[in-house]
Amino acid sequence: MLTRKQHELLMFIHERLKESGVPPSFEEMKDALDLRSKSGIHRLITALEERGFLRRLPNRARALEVVRLPESVAPSLAAPRSRGFAPSVIEGSRGRAPEPPPRPVAEERTSIDVPVMGRIAAGVPIEAIQSQSHSIPVPIEMLPPGDHFALEVRGDSMIEAGILDGDTVVIRRGETADTGDIVVALVDDAEATLKRLRKKGASIALEAANPAYETRIFGPDRVRIQGKLVALLRRY
């Protein structure tokens, strides 16, 4: 099943194509769904793609194919001479139809674009998570199911866990984690840090993987988990 926002975005893209043949921009999609940032649109498009409702065409700027509509609306919108929904294509500002026949999504898609949301401290906390700056392709086999974002690492407090200054970490978004997980933690809603989580009674410890840094212990109301580490990318 789709969430309300996923359904609204899918229908907005479909209706805009029917009306003008010109795709909505990310800004238009953001305004139509009353979201605060374009990163929310990126996450919705990725979720719709993973669920088989949208498909991004390779090597074409912002080209989306509507693969199918929800069962509750698809029959009424399908062409009379067709038994199912005929996909429509949004292809940047050019509005060209795709070159048929498209190959199945699973055969073409080897990576997923993950939004990079700024920098994360692996040392003294430096800043809260920012809005999306750009996206990076991540091999699909590296990503478990869920919503993901990436952060650029600054600092050396996690070097004994194999995480170096300049690495990019991929985080599965979530508000819970187990003791021993490496997490993105937001402290006092002001500073973000990458540390290993330890639960000590009612307190939360954020533990470095470098003896030069001390473990920091907080009350549970001061720390909010943003997600946990699922992959790491390094450029040599």
PDB file of C-alpha atoms in Angstrom, residues 14-222:
ATOM      1  CA  HIS A  14       0.144  11.296 -13.858  1.00  0.00           C
ATOM      2  CA  GLU A  15      -2.386  14.158 -14.111  1.00  0.00           C
ATOM      3  CA  ARG A  16       0.238  16.704 -15.156  1.00  0.00           C
ATOM      4  CA  LEU A  17       1.334  14.467 -17.999  1.00  0.00           C
ATOM      5  CA  LYS A  18      -2.264  13.971 -19.143  1.00  0.00           C
ATOM      6  CA  GLU A  19      -2.911  17.727 -19.113  1.00  0.00           C
ATOM      7  CA  SER A  20       0.181  19.132 -20.796  1.00  0.00           C
ATOM      8  CA  GLY A  21       2.667  16.406 -21.629  1.00  0.00           C
ATOM      9  CA  VAL A  22       5.252  18.416 -19.669  1.00  0.00           C
ATOM     10  CA  PRO A  23       6.539  16.996 -16.371  1.00  0.00           C
ATOM     11  CA  PRO A  24       6.341  18.913 -13.091  1.00  0.00           C
ATOM     12  CA  SER A  25       9.615  20.161 -11.707  1.00  0.00           C
ATOM     13  CA  PHE A  26      10.834  19.113  -8.260  1.00  0.00           C
ATOM     14  CA  GLU A  27       9.833  22.592  -7.066  1.00  0.00           C
ATOM     15  CA  GLU A  28       6.306  22.136  -8.409  1.00  0.00           C
ATOM     16  CA  MET A  29       6.038  18.699  -6.839  1.00  0.00           C
ATOM     17  CA  LYS A  30       7.259  20.104  -3.517  1.00  0.00           C
ATOM     18  CA  ASP A  31       4.670  22.906  -3.603  1.00  0.00           C
ATOM     19  CA  ALA A  32       1.847  20.595  -4.688  1.00  0.00           C
ATOM     20  CA  LEU A  33       2.472  18.258  -1.730  1.00  0.00           C
ATOM     21  CA  ASP A  34       3.179  21.141   0.674  1.00  0.00           C
ATOM     22  CA  LEU A  35       6.615  19.800   1.615  1.00  0.00           C
ATOM     23  CA  ARG A  36       9.398  21.948   3.029  1.00  0.00           C
ATOM     24  CA  SER A  37      12.273  20.591   0.915  1.00  0.00           C
ATOM     25  CA  LYS A  38      12.966  18.826  -2.349  1.00  0.00           C
ATOM     26  CA  SER A  39      14.663  15.993  -0.470  1.00  0.00           C
ATOM     27  CA  GLY A  40      11.202  14.842   0.616  1.00  0.00           C
ATOM     28  CA  ILE A  41      10.204  14.571  -3.060  1.00  0.00           C
ATOM     29  CA  HIS A  42      13.352  12.565  -3.785  1.00  0.00           C
ATOM     30  CA  ARG A  43      12.497  10.104  -1.005  1.00  0.00           C
ATOM     31  CA  LEU A  44       8.904   9.743  -2.269  1.00  0.00           C
ATOM     32  CA  ILE A  45      10.071   9.099  -5.839  1.00  0.00           C
ATOM     33  CA  THR A  46      12.570   6.497  -4.604  1.00  0.00           C
ATOM     34  CA  ALA A  47       9.837   4.771  -2.554  1.00  0.00           C
ATOM     35  CA  LEU A  48       7.454   4.731  -5.545  1.00  0.00           C
ATOM     36  CA  GLU A  49      10.242   3.322  -7.710  1.00  0.00           C
ATOM     37  CA  GLU A  50      11.022   0.576  -5.187  1.00  0.00           C
ATOM     38  CA  ARG A  51       7.321  -0.359  -5.073  1.00  0.00           C
ATOM     39  CA  GLY A  52       7.091  -0.593  -8.865  1.00  0.00           C
ATOM     40  CA  PHE A  53       4.872   2.451  -9.517  1.00  0.00           C
ATOM     41  CA  LEU A  54       7.523   4.724 -11.046  1.00  0.00           C
ATOM     42  CA  ARG A  55      10.607   4.034 -13.095  1.00  0.00           C
ATOM     43  CA  ARG A  56      13.556   6.337 -13.763  1.00  0.00           C
ATOM     44  CA  LEU A  57      14.818   5.988 -17.330  1.00  0.00           C
ATOM     45  CA  PRO A  58      18.621   5.735 -17.591  1.00  0.00           C
ATOM     46  CA  ASN A  59      20.761   8.422 -19.228  1.00  0.00           C
ATOM     47  CA  ARG A  60      17.940  10.947 -19.464  1.00  0.00           C
ATOM     48  CA  ALA A  61      17.583  13.988 -17.271  1.00  0.00           C
ATOM     49  CA  ARG A  62      14.696  13.655 -14.795  1.00  0.00           C
ATOM     50  CA  ALA A  63      12.853  11.116 -16.974  1.00  0.00           C
ATOM     51  CA  LEU A  64      10.141   9.190 -15.134  1.00  0.00           C
ATOM     52  CA  GLU A  65       7.876   6.455 -16.394  1.00  0.00           C
ATOM     53  CA  VAL A  66       4.572   5.785 -14.643  1.00  0.00           C
ATOM     54  CA  VAL A  67       4.628   2.004 -14.623  1.00  0.00           C
ATOM     55  CA  ARG A  68       1.273   1.458 -12.941  1.00  0.00           C
ATOM     56  CA  LEU A  69      -1.343   3.129 -10.790  1.00  0.00           C
ATOM     57  CA  PRO A  70      -2.903   1.837  -7.569  1.00  0.00           C
ATOM     58  CA  GLU A  71      -5.582  -0.791  -8.185  1.00  0.00           C
ATOM     59  CA  SER A  72      -8.262   1.507  -6.774  1.00  0.00           C
ATOM     60  CA  VAL A  73      -7.797   4.033  -9.585  1.00  0.00           C
ATOM     61  CA  ALA A  74      -6.068   2.213 -12.421  1.00  0.00           C
ATOM     62  CA  PRO A  75      -9.196   0.687 -14.105  1.00  0.00           C
ATOM     63  CA  SER A  76     -10.966   4.051 -14.482  1.00  0.00           C
ATOM     64  CA  LEU A  77      -7.890   5.711 -15.939  1.00  0.00           C
ATOM     65  CA  ALA A  78      -6.864   3.015 -18.367  1.00  0.00           C
ATOM     66  CA  ALA A  79      -7.517   3.488 -22.086  1.00  0.00           C
ATOM     67  CA  PRO A  80     -10.813   1.843 -23.184  1.00  0.00           C
ATOM     68  CA  ARG A  81      -9.105  -0.458 -25.662  1.00  0.00           C
ATOM     69  CA  SER A  82      -6.573  -1.683 -23.104  1.00  0.00           C
ATOM     70  CA  ARG A  83      -7.035  -4.241 -20.366  1.00  0.00           C
ATOM     71  CA  GLY A  84      -4.513  -2.560 -18.099  1.00  0.00           C
ATOM     72  CA  PHE A  85      -2.807   0.733 -17.476  1.00  0.00           C
ATOM     73  CA  ALA A  86      -0.674   2.014 -20.381  1.00  0.00           C
ATOM     74  CA  PRO A  87       2.482   3.662 -18.971  1.00  0.00           C
ATOM     75  CA  SER A  88       3.082   7.335 -19.689  1.00  0.00           C
ATOM     76  CA  VAL A  89       6.505   8.961 -19.729  1.00  0.00           C
ATOM     77  CA  ILE A  90       7.736  12.213 -18.235  1.00  0.00           C
ATOM     78  CA  GLU A  91      11.066  13.072 -19.837  1.00  0.00           C
ATOM     79  CA  GLY A  92      12.500  16.362 -18.626  1.00  0.00           C
ATOM     80  CA  SER A  93      11.315  19.303 -20.720  1.00  0.00           C
ATOM     81  CA  ARG A  94      11.362  17.327 -23.954  1.00  0.00           C
ATOM     82  CA  GLY A  95       8.310  15.182 -23.244  1.00  0.00           C
ATOM     83  CA  ARG A  96       9.359  12.382 -25.619  1.00  0.00           C
ATOM     84  CA  ALA A  97       7.790   8.940 -25.399  1.00  0.00           C
ATOM     85  CA  PRO A  98      10.148   6.139 -24.372  1.00  0.00           C
ATOM     86  CA  GLU A  99      11.672   3.854 -26.929  1.00  0.00           C
ATOM     87  CA  PRO A 100       9.604   0.644 -26.685  1.00  0.00           C
ATOM     88  CA  PRO A 101       9.805  -1.941 -25.436  1.00  0.00           C
ATOM     89  CA  PRO A 102      11.392  -1.075 -22.075  1.00  0.00           C
ATOM     90  CA  ARG A 103      13.208  -3.816 -20.266  1.00  0.00           C
ATOM     91  CA  PRO A 104      11.985  -4.883 -16.827  1.00  0.00           C
ATOM     92  CA  VAL A 105      13.148  -2.594 -14.050  1.00  0.00           C
ATOM     93  CA  ALA A 106      15.040  -5.349 -12.261  1.00  0.00           C
ATOM     94  CA  GLU A 107      17.249  -5.974 -15.314  1.00  0.00           C
ATOM     95  CA  GLU A 108      18.359  -2.349 -15.679  1.00  0.00           C
ATOM     96  CA  ARG A 109      18.578  -0.935 -12.197  1.00  0.00           C
ATOM     97  CA  THR A 110      21.862  -1.753 -10.497  1.00  0.00           C
ATOM     98  CA  SER A 111      22.009   1.257  -8.173  1.00  0.00           C
ATOM     99  CA  ILE A 112      19.765   3.673  -6.289  1.00  0.00           C
ATOM    100  CA  ASP A 113      20.401   7.405  -5.955  1.00  0.00           C
ATOM    101  CA  VAL A 114      20.730   8.195  -2.253  1.00  0.00           C
ATOM    102  CA  PRO A 115      20.490  11.847  -1.121  1.00  0.00           C
ATOM    103  CA  VAL A 116      23.553  13.276   0.638  1.00  0.00           C
ATOM    104  CA  MET A 117      22.262  15.345   3.559  1.00  0.00           C
ATOM    105  CA  GLY A 118      25.460  17.134   4.604  1.00  0.00           C
ATOM    106  CA  ARG A 119      28.312  16.247   6.947  1.00  0.00           C
ATOM    107  CA  ILE A 120      28.422  14.178  10.101  1.00  0.00           C
ATOM    108  CA  ALA A 121      31.004  14.379  12.861  1.00  0.00           C
ATOM    109  CA  ALA A 122      33.044  11.333  13.788  1.00  0.00           C
ATOM    110  CA  GLY A 123      34.763  13.352  16.481  1.00  0.00           C
ATOM    111  CA  VAL A 124      33.546  16.453  18.270  1.00  0.00           C
ATOM    112  CA  PRO A 125      29.967  17.083  17.066  1.00  0.00           C
ATOM    113  CA  ILE A 126      29.945  19.878  14.496  1.00  0.00           C
ATOM    114  CA  GLU A 127      26.484  20.464  13.080  1.00  0.00           C
ATOM    115  CA  ALA A 128      22.980  19.139  12.666  1.00  0.00           C
ATOM    116  CA  ILE A 129      21.990  17.287   9.507  1.00  0.00           C
ATOM    117  CA  GLN A 130      21.474  19.689   6.630  1.00  0.00           C
ATOM    118  CA  SER A 131      19.104  19.615   3.688  1.00  0.00           C
ATOM    119  CA  GLN A 132      20.025  17.560   0.639  1.00  0.00           C
ATOM    120  CA  SER A 133      23.113  18.820  -1.222  1.00  0.00           C
ATOM    121  CA  HIS A 134      23.357  16.176  -3.957  1.00  0.00           C
ATOM    122  CA  SER A 135      22.810  12.454  -4.582  1.00  0.00           C
ATOM    123  CA  ILE A 136      25.152   9.526  -5.025  1.00  0.00           C
ATOM    124  CA  PRO A 137      24.501   6.148  -6.692  1.00  0.00           C
ATOM    125  CA  VAL A 138      24.723   3.226  -4.277  1.00  0.00           C
ATOM    126  CA  PRO A 139      24.737  -0.401  -5.516  1.00  0.00           C
ATOM    127  CA  ILE A 140      21.326  -1.837  -4.846  1.00  0.00           C
ATOM    128  CA  GLU A 141      22.755  -4.967  -3.197  1.00  0.00           C
ATOM    129  CA  MET A 142      24.303  -2.795  -0.463  1.00  0.00           C
ATOM    130  CA  LEU A 143      20.952  -1.390   0.666  1.00  0.00           C
ATOM    131  CA  PRO A 144      18.462  -3.252   2.860  1.00  0.00           C
ATOM    132  CA  PRO A 145      14.781  -2.307   2.479  1.00  0.00           C
ATOM    133  CA  GLY A 146      13.891   1.109   3.850  1.00  0.00           C
ATOM    134  CA  ASP A 147      14.523   4.824   3.423  1.00  0.00           C
ATOM    135  CA  HIS A 148      18.181   5.831   3.199  1.00  0.00           C
ATOM    136  CA  PHE A 149      20.339   8.940   3.231  1.00  0.00           C
ATOM    137  CA  ALA A 150      24.090   9.543   3.112  1.00  0.00           C
ATOM    138  CA  LEU A 151      26.468  11.767   5.086  1.00  0.00           C
ATOM    139  CA  GLU A 152      30.082  12.800   4.562  1.00  0.00           C
ATOM    140  CA  VAL A 153      32.269  11.904   7.548  1.00  0.00           C
ATOM    141  CA  ARG A 154      34.459  14.502   9.240  1.00  0.00           C
ATOM    142  CA  GLY A 155      36.767  13.447  12.069  1.00  0.00           C
ATOM    143  CA  ASP A 156      38.610  10.363  13.264  1.00  0.00           C
ATOM    144  CA  SER A 157      36.731   9.117  16.299  1.00  0.00           C
ATOM    145  CA  MET A 158      35.480   5.979  14.490  1.00  0.00           C
ATOM    146  CA  ILE A 159      38.737   4.882  12.854  1.00  0.00           C
ATOM    147  CA  GLU A 160      38.912   1.593  14.780  1.00  0.00           C
ATOM    148  CA  ALA A 161      35.499   0.743  13.309  1.00  0.00           C
ATOM    149  CA  GLY A 162      36.989   1.298   9.839  1.00  0.00           C
ATOM    150  CA  ILE A 163      35.326   4.682   9.301  1.00  0.00           C
ATOM    151  CA  LEU A 164      37.795   7.353   8.175  1.00  0.00           C
ATOM    152  CA  ASP A 165      37.685  11.100   7.673  1.00  0.00           C
ATOM    153  CA  GLY A 166      36.351  11.736   4.153  1.00  0.00           C
ATOM    154  CA  ASP A 167      34.304   8.521   3.919  1.00  0.00           C
ATOM    155  CA  THR A 168      30.626   8.618   3.009  1.00  0.00           C
ATOM    156  CA  VAL A 169      28.302   6.627   5.251  1.00  0.00           C
ATOM    157  CA  VAL A 170      24.896   5.369   4.134  1.00  0.00           C
ATOM    158  CA  ILE A 171      22.270   5.446   6.859  1.00  0.00           C
ATOM    159  CA  ARG A 172      18.945   3.619   7.018  1.00  0.00           C
ATOM    160  CA  ARG A 173      16.509   6.114   8.468  1.00  0.00           C
ATOM    161  CA  GLY A 174      14.917   5.102  11.770  1.00  0.00           C
ATOM    162  CA  GLU A 175      14.339   6.226  15.339  1.00  0.00           C
ATOM    163  CA  THR A 176      15.414   3.049  17.140  1.00  0.00           C
ATOM    164  CA  ALA A 177      18.627   1.040  17.338  1.00  0.00           C
ATOM    165  CA  ASP A 178      20.144  -1.760  19.402  1.00  0.00           C
ATOM    166  CA  THR A 179      23.139  -1.596  21.711  1.00  0.00           C
ATOM    167  CA  GLY A 180      26.265  -1.951  19.597  1.00  0.00           C
ATOM    168  CA  ASP A 181      24.808  -0.370  16.448  1.00  0.00           C
ATOM    169  CA  ILE A 182      26.674   2.535  14.856  1.00  0.00           C
ATOM    170  CA  VAL A 183      24.121   5.314  14.639  1.00  0.00           C
ATOM    171  CA  VAL A 184      23.577   8.908  13.659  1.00  0.00           C
ATOM    172  CA  ALA A 185      22.525  10.608  16.877  1.00  0.00           C
ATOM    173  CA  LEU A 186      21.149  14.117  17.215  1.00  0.00           C
ATOM    174  CA  VAL A 187      22.092  15.602  20.593  1.00  0.00           C
ATOM    175  CA  ASP A 188      19.903  18.359  22.031  1.00  0.00           C
ATOM    176  CA  ASP A 189      18.428  18.855  18.521  1.00  0.00           C
ATOM    177  CA  ALA A 190      21.574  20.810  17.665  1.00  0.00           C
ATOM    178  CA  GLU A 191      24.586  18.596  16.978  1.00  0.00           C
ATOM    179  CA  ALA A 192      24.800  15.416  14.936  1.00  0.00           C
ATOM    180  CA  THR A 193      27.409  12.745  15.524  1.00  0.00           C
ATOM    181  CA  LEU A 194      28.282   9.245  14.317  1.00  0.00           C
ATOM    182  CA  LYS A 195      28.944   6.917  17.252  1.00  0.00           C
ATOM    183  CA  ARG A 196      28.334   3.422  18.590  1.00  0.00           C
ATOM    184  CA  LEU A 197      25.198   3.246  20.730  1.00  0.00           C
ATOM    185  CA  ARG A 198      25.326   1.798  24.240  1.00  0.00           C
ATOM    186  CA  LYS A 199      22.286   1.697  26.496  1.00  0.00           C
ATOM    187  CA  LYS A 200      23.188   2.018  30.167  1.00  0.00           C
ATOM    188  CA  GLY A 201      20.029   1.732  32.230  1.00  0.00           C
ATOM    189  CA  ALA A 202      17.955   4.832  31.560  1.00  0.00           C
ATOM    190  CA  SER A 203      20.943   6.622  30.003  1.00  0.00           C
ATOM    191  CA  ILE A 204      22.353   6.553  26.487  1.00  0.00           C
ATOM    192  CA  ALA A 205      26.095   6.368  25.839  1.00  0.00           C
ATOM    193  CA  LEU A 206      27.621   7.466  22.533  1.00  0.00           C
ATOM    194  CA  GLU A 207      30.886   5.578  22.264  1.00  0.00           C
ATOM    195  CA  ALA A 208      33.812   6.446  19.995  1.00  0.00           C
ATOM    196  CA  ALA A 209      36.000   3.865  18.260  1.00  0.00           C
ATOM    197  CA  ASN A 210      39.184   5.755  19.066  1.00  0.00           C
ATOM    198  CA  PRO A 211      40.757   5.812  22.541  1.00  0.00           C
ATOM    199  CA  ALA A 212      41.550   9.501  22.125  1.00  0.00           C
ATOM    200  CA  TYR A 213      37.855  10.304  22.538  1.00  0.00           C
ATOM    201  CA  GLU A 214      35.804   9.763  25.660  1.00  0.00           C
ATOM    202  CA  THR A 215      32.389   8.164  25.777  1.00  0.00           C
ATOM    203  CA  ARG A 216      29.619  10.708  26.210  1.00  0.00           C
ATOM    204  CA  ILE A 217      26.593   9.797  28.346  1.00  0.00           C
ATOM    205  CA  PHE A 218      23.226  11.544  28.074  1.00  0.00           C
ATOM    206  CA  GLY A 219      19.741  11.291  29.441  1.00  0.00           C
ATOM    207  CA  PRO A 220      17.284   9.660  27.001  1.00  0.00           C
ATOM    208  CA  ASP A 221      15.449  12.949  26.399  1.00  0.00           C
ATOM    209  CA  ARG A 222      18.627  14.571  24.993  1.00  0.00           C
TER     210      ARG A 222
END
